[in-house]
mmCIF file of C-alpha atoms in Angstrom:
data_model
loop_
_atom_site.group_PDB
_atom_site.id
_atom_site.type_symbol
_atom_site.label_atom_id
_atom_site.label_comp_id
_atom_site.label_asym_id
_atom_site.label_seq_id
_atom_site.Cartn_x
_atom_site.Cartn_y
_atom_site.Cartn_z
ATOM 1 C CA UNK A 119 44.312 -3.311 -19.593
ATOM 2 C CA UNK A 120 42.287 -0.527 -18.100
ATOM 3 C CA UNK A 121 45.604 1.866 -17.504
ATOM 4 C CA UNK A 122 46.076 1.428 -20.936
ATOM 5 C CA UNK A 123 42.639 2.354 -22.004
ATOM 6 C CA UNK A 124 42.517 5.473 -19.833
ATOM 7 C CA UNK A 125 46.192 6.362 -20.746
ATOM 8 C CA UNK A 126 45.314 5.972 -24.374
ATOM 9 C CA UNK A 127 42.250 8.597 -23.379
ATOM 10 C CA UNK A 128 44.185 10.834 -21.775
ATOM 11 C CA UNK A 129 46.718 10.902 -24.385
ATOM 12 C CA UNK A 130 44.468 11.758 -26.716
ATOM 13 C CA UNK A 131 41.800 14.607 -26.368
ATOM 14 C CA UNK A 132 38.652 15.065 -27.417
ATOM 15 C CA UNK A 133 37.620 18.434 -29.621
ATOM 16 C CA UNK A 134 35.099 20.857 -27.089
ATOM 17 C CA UNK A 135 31.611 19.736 -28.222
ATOM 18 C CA UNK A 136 31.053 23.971 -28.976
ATOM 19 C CA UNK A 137 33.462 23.752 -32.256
ATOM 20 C CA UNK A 138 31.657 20.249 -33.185
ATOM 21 C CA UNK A 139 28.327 21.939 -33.148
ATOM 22 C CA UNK A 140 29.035 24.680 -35.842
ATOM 23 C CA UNK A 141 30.333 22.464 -38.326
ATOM 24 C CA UNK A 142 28.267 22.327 -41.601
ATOM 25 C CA UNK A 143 29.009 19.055 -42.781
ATOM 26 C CA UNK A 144 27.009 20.274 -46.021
ATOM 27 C CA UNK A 145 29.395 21.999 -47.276
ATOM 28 C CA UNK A 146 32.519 19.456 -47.293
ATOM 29 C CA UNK A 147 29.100 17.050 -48.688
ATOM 30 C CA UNK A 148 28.685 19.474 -51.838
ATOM 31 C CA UNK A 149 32.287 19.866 -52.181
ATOM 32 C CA UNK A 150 32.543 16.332 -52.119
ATOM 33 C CA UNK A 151 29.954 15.489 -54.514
ATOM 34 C CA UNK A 152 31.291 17.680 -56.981
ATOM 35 C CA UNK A 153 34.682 15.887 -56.847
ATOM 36 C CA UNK A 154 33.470 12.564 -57.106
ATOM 37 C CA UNK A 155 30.277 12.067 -58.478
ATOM 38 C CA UNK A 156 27.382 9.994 -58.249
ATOM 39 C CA UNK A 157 27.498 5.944 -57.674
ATOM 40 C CA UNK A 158 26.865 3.974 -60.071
ATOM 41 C CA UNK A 159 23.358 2.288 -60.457
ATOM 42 C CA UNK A 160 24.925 -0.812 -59.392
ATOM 43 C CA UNK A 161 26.132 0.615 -56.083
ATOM 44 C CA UNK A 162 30.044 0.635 -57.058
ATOM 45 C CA UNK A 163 32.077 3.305 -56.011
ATOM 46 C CA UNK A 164 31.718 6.913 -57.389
ATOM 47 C CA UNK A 165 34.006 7.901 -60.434
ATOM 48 C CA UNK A 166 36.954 10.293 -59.698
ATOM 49 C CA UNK A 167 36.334 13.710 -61.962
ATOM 50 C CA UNK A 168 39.631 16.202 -62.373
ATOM 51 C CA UNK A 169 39.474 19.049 -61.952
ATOM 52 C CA UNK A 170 41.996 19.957 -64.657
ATOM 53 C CA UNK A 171 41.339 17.000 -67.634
ATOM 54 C CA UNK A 172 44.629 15.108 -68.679
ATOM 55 C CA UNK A 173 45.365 15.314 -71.793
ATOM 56 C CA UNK A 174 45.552 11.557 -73.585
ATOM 57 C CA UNK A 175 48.753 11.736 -74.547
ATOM 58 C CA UNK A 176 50.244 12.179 -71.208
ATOM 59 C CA UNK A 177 51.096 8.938 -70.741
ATOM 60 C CA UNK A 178 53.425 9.704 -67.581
ATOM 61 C CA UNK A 179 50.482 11.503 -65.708
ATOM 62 C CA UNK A 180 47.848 8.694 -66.737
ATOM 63 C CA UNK A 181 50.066 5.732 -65.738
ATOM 64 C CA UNK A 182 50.085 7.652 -62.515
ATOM 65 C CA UNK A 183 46.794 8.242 -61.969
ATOM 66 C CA UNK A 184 45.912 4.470 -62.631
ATOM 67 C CA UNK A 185 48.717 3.996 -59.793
ATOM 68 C CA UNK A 186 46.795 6.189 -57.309
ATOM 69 C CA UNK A 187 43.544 5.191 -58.638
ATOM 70 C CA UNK A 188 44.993 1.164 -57.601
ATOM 71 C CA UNK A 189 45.590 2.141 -54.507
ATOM 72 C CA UNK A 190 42.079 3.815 -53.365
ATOM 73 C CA UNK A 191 40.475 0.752 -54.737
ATOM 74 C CA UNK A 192 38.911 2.880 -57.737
ATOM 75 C CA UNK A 193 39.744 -0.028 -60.048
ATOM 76 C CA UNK A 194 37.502 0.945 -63.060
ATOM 77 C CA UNK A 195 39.351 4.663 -62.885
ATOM 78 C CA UNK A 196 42.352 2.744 -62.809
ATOM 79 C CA UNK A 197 42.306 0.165 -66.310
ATOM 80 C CA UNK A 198 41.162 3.031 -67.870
ATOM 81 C CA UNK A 199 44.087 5.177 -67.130
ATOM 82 C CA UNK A 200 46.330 2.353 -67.572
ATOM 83 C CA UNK A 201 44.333 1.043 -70.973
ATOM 84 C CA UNK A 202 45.728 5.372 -72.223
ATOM 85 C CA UNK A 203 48.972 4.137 -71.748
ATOM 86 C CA UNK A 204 49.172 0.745 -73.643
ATOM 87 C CA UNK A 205 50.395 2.082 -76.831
ATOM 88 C CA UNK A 206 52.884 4.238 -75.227
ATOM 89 C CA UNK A 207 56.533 2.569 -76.159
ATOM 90 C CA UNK A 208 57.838 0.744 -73.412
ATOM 91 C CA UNK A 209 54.565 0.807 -71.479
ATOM 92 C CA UNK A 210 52.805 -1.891 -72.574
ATOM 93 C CA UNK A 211 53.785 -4.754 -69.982
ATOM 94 C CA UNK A 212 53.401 -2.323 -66.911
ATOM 95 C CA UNK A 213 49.980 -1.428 -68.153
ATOM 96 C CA UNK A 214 49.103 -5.324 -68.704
ATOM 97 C CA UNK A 215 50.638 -5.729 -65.583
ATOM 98 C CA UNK A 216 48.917 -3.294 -63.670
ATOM 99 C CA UNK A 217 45.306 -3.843 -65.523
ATOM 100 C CA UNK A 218 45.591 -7.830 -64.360
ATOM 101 C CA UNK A 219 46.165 -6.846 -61.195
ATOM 102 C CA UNK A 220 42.893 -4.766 -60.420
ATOM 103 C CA UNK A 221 41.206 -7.352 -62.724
ATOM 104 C CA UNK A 222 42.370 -9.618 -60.033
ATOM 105 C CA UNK A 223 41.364 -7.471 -57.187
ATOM 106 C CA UNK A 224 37.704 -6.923 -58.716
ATOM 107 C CA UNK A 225 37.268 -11.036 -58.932
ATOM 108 C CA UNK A 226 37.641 -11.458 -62.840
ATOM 109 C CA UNK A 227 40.372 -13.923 -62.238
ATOM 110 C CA UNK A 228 40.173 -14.681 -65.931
ATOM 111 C CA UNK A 229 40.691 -11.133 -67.635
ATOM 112 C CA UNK A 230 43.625 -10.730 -64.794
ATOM 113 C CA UNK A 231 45.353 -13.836 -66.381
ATOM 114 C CA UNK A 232 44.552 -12.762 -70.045
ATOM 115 C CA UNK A 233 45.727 -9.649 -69.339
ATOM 116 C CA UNK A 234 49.110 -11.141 -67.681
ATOM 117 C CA UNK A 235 49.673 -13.593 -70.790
ATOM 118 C CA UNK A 236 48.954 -10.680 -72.595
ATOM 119 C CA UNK A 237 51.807 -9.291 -71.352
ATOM 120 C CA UNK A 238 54.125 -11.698 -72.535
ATOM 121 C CA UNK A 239 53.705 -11.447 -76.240
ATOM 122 C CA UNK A 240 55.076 -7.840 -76.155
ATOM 123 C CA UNK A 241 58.556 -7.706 -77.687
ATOM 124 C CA UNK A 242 59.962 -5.096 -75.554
ATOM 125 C CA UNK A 243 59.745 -7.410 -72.787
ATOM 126 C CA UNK A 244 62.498 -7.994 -70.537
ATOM 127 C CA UNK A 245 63.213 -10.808 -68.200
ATOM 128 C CA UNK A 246 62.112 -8.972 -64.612
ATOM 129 C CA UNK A 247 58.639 -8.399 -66.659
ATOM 130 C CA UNK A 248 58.370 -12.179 -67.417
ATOM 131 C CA UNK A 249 59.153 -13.067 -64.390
ATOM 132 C CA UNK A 250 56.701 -10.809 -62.668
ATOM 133 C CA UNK A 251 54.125 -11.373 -65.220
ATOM 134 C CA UNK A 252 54.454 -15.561 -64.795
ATOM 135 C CA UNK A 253 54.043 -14.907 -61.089
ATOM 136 C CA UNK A 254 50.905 -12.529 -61.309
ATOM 137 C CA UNK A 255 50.040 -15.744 -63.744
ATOM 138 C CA UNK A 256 50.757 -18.427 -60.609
ATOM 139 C CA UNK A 257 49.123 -16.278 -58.014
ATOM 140 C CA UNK A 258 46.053 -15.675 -59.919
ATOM 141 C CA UNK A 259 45.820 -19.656 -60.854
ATOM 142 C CA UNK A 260 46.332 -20.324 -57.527
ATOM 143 C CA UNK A 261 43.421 -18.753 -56.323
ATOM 144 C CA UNK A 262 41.224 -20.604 -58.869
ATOM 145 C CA UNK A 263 42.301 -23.262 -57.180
ATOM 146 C CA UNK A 264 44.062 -24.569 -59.999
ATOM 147 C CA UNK A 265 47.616 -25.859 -57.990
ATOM 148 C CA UNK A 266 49.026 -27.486 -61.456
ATOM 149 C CA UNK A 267 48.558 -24.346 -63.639
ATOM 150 C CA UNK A 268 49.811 -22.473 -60.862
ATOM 151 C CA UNK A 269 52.862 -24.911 -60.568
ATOM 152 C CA UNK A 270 53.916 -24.752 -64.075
ATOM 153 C CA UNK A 271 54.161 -20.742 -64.242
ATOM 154 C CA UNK A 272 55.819 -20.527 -61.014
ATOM 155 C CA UNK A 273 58.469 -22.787 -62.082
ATOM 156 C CA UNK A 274 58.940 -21.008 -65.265
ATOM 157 C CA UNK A 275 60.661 -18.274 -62.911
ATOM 158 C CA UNK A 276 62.121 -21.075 -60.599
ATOM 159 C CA UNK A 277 64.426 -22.250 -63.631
ATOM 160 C CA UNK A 278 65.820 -19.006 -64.139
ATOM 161 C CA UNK A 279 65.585 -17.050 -60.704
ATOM 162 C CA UNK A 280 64.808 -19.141 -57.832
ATOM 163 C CA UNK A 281 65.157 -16.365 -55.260
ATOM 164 C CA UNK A 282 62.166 -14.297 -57.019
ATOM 165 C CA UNK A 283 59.743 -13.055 -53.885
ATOM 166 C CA UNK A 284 58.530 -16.606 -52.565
ATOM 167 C CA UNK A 285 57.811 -18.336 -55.836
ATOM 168 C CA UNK A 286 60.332 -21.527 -54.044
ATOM 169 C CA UNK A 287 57.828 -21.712 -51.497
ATOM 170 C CA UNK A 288 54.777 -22.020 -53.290
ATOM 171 C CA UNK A 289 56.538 -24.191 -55.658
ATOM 172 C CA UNK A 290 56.993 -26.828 -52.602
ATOM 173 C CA UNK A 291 53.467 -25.894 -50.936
ATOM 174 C CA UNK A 292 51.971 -27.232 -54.172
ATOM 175 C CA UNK A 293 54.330 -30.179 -54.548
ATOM 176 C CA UNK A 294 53.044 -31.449 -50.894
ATOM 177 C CA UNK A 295 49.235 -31.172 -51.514
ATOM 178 C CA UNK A 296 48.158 -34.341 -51.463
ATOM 179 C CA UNK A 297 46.284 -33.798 -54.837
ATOM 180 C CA UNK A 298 49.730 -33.646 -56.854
#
């Protein structure tokens, strides 16, 4: 274990402590600060500003924003990009799709499923979306601990694709709790 500590060390070197010393952290701070703003005053992450404003009706750019915006964990940044793009025509399901989802990841388990149900009363729908959307629904019931909710939505895709991600596994992990 210690050769591969000291190889790891020697492998990878260390800046000279004279080009550390000069470095004005205040400046990449300002810059920084300027980018991102303040917290909020309930401690939550810092808002994203752009440089360069998107116009609302850009609804490619938004959607993508709310994508990158999901991924740093900036969720608020990210429903209200996606919330832009709702009206858009064929958008609607992604967006409800993509707004339960960092519902979900905030903890509001219930706006993530009325967002997902949502979903499903769009008419453009197509049968990947339900699908996906019926599993967001399972996961999401799952996690409030609610196995027979859960159940029923994951074997709405069961019936019609039963090779869809895992959704035959959870199906028979609820089935063998000893609660059903």
């Amino acid at each position: 274990m210690e050769e591969l500590e000291s190889a790891t060390s020697a492998q990878s070197p260390q800046p000279p402590e004279s080009l550390l010393g000069d470095f004005d952290d205040g400046i990449l701070g300002d810059e920084l600060d300027g980018l991102l703003g303040e917290p909020d005053s309930d401690g939550r992450a810092p808002s994203v500003v752009l440089e360069n404003p998107v116009a609302d009706d850009d609804s490619d750019t938004h959607f993508d924003l709310g994508l990158a915006y999901k991924e740093m964990g900036i969720f608020g940044e990210a429903i209200n990009s996606f919330e832009k793009v709702l009206e858009s025509p064929g958008r609607e399901v992604q967006c409800r799709l993509m707004i339960g989802l960092c519902h979900r990841e905030q903890g509001s388990l219930s706006e993530a499923i009325s967002q997902f149900k949502a979903g499903l009363y769009v008419n453009e729908i197509s049968g990947a979306e339900k699908f996906s959307l019926y599993y967001e629904i399972g996961l999401t019931y799952e996690a409030l601990q609610d196995p027979q909710e859960a159940l029923y939505y994951y074997e709405m895709v069961l019936k019609k694709e039963s090779s869809y991600r895992d959704v035959s596994d959870r199906v028979a992990a609820i089935k063998t709790q000893p609660s059903l």
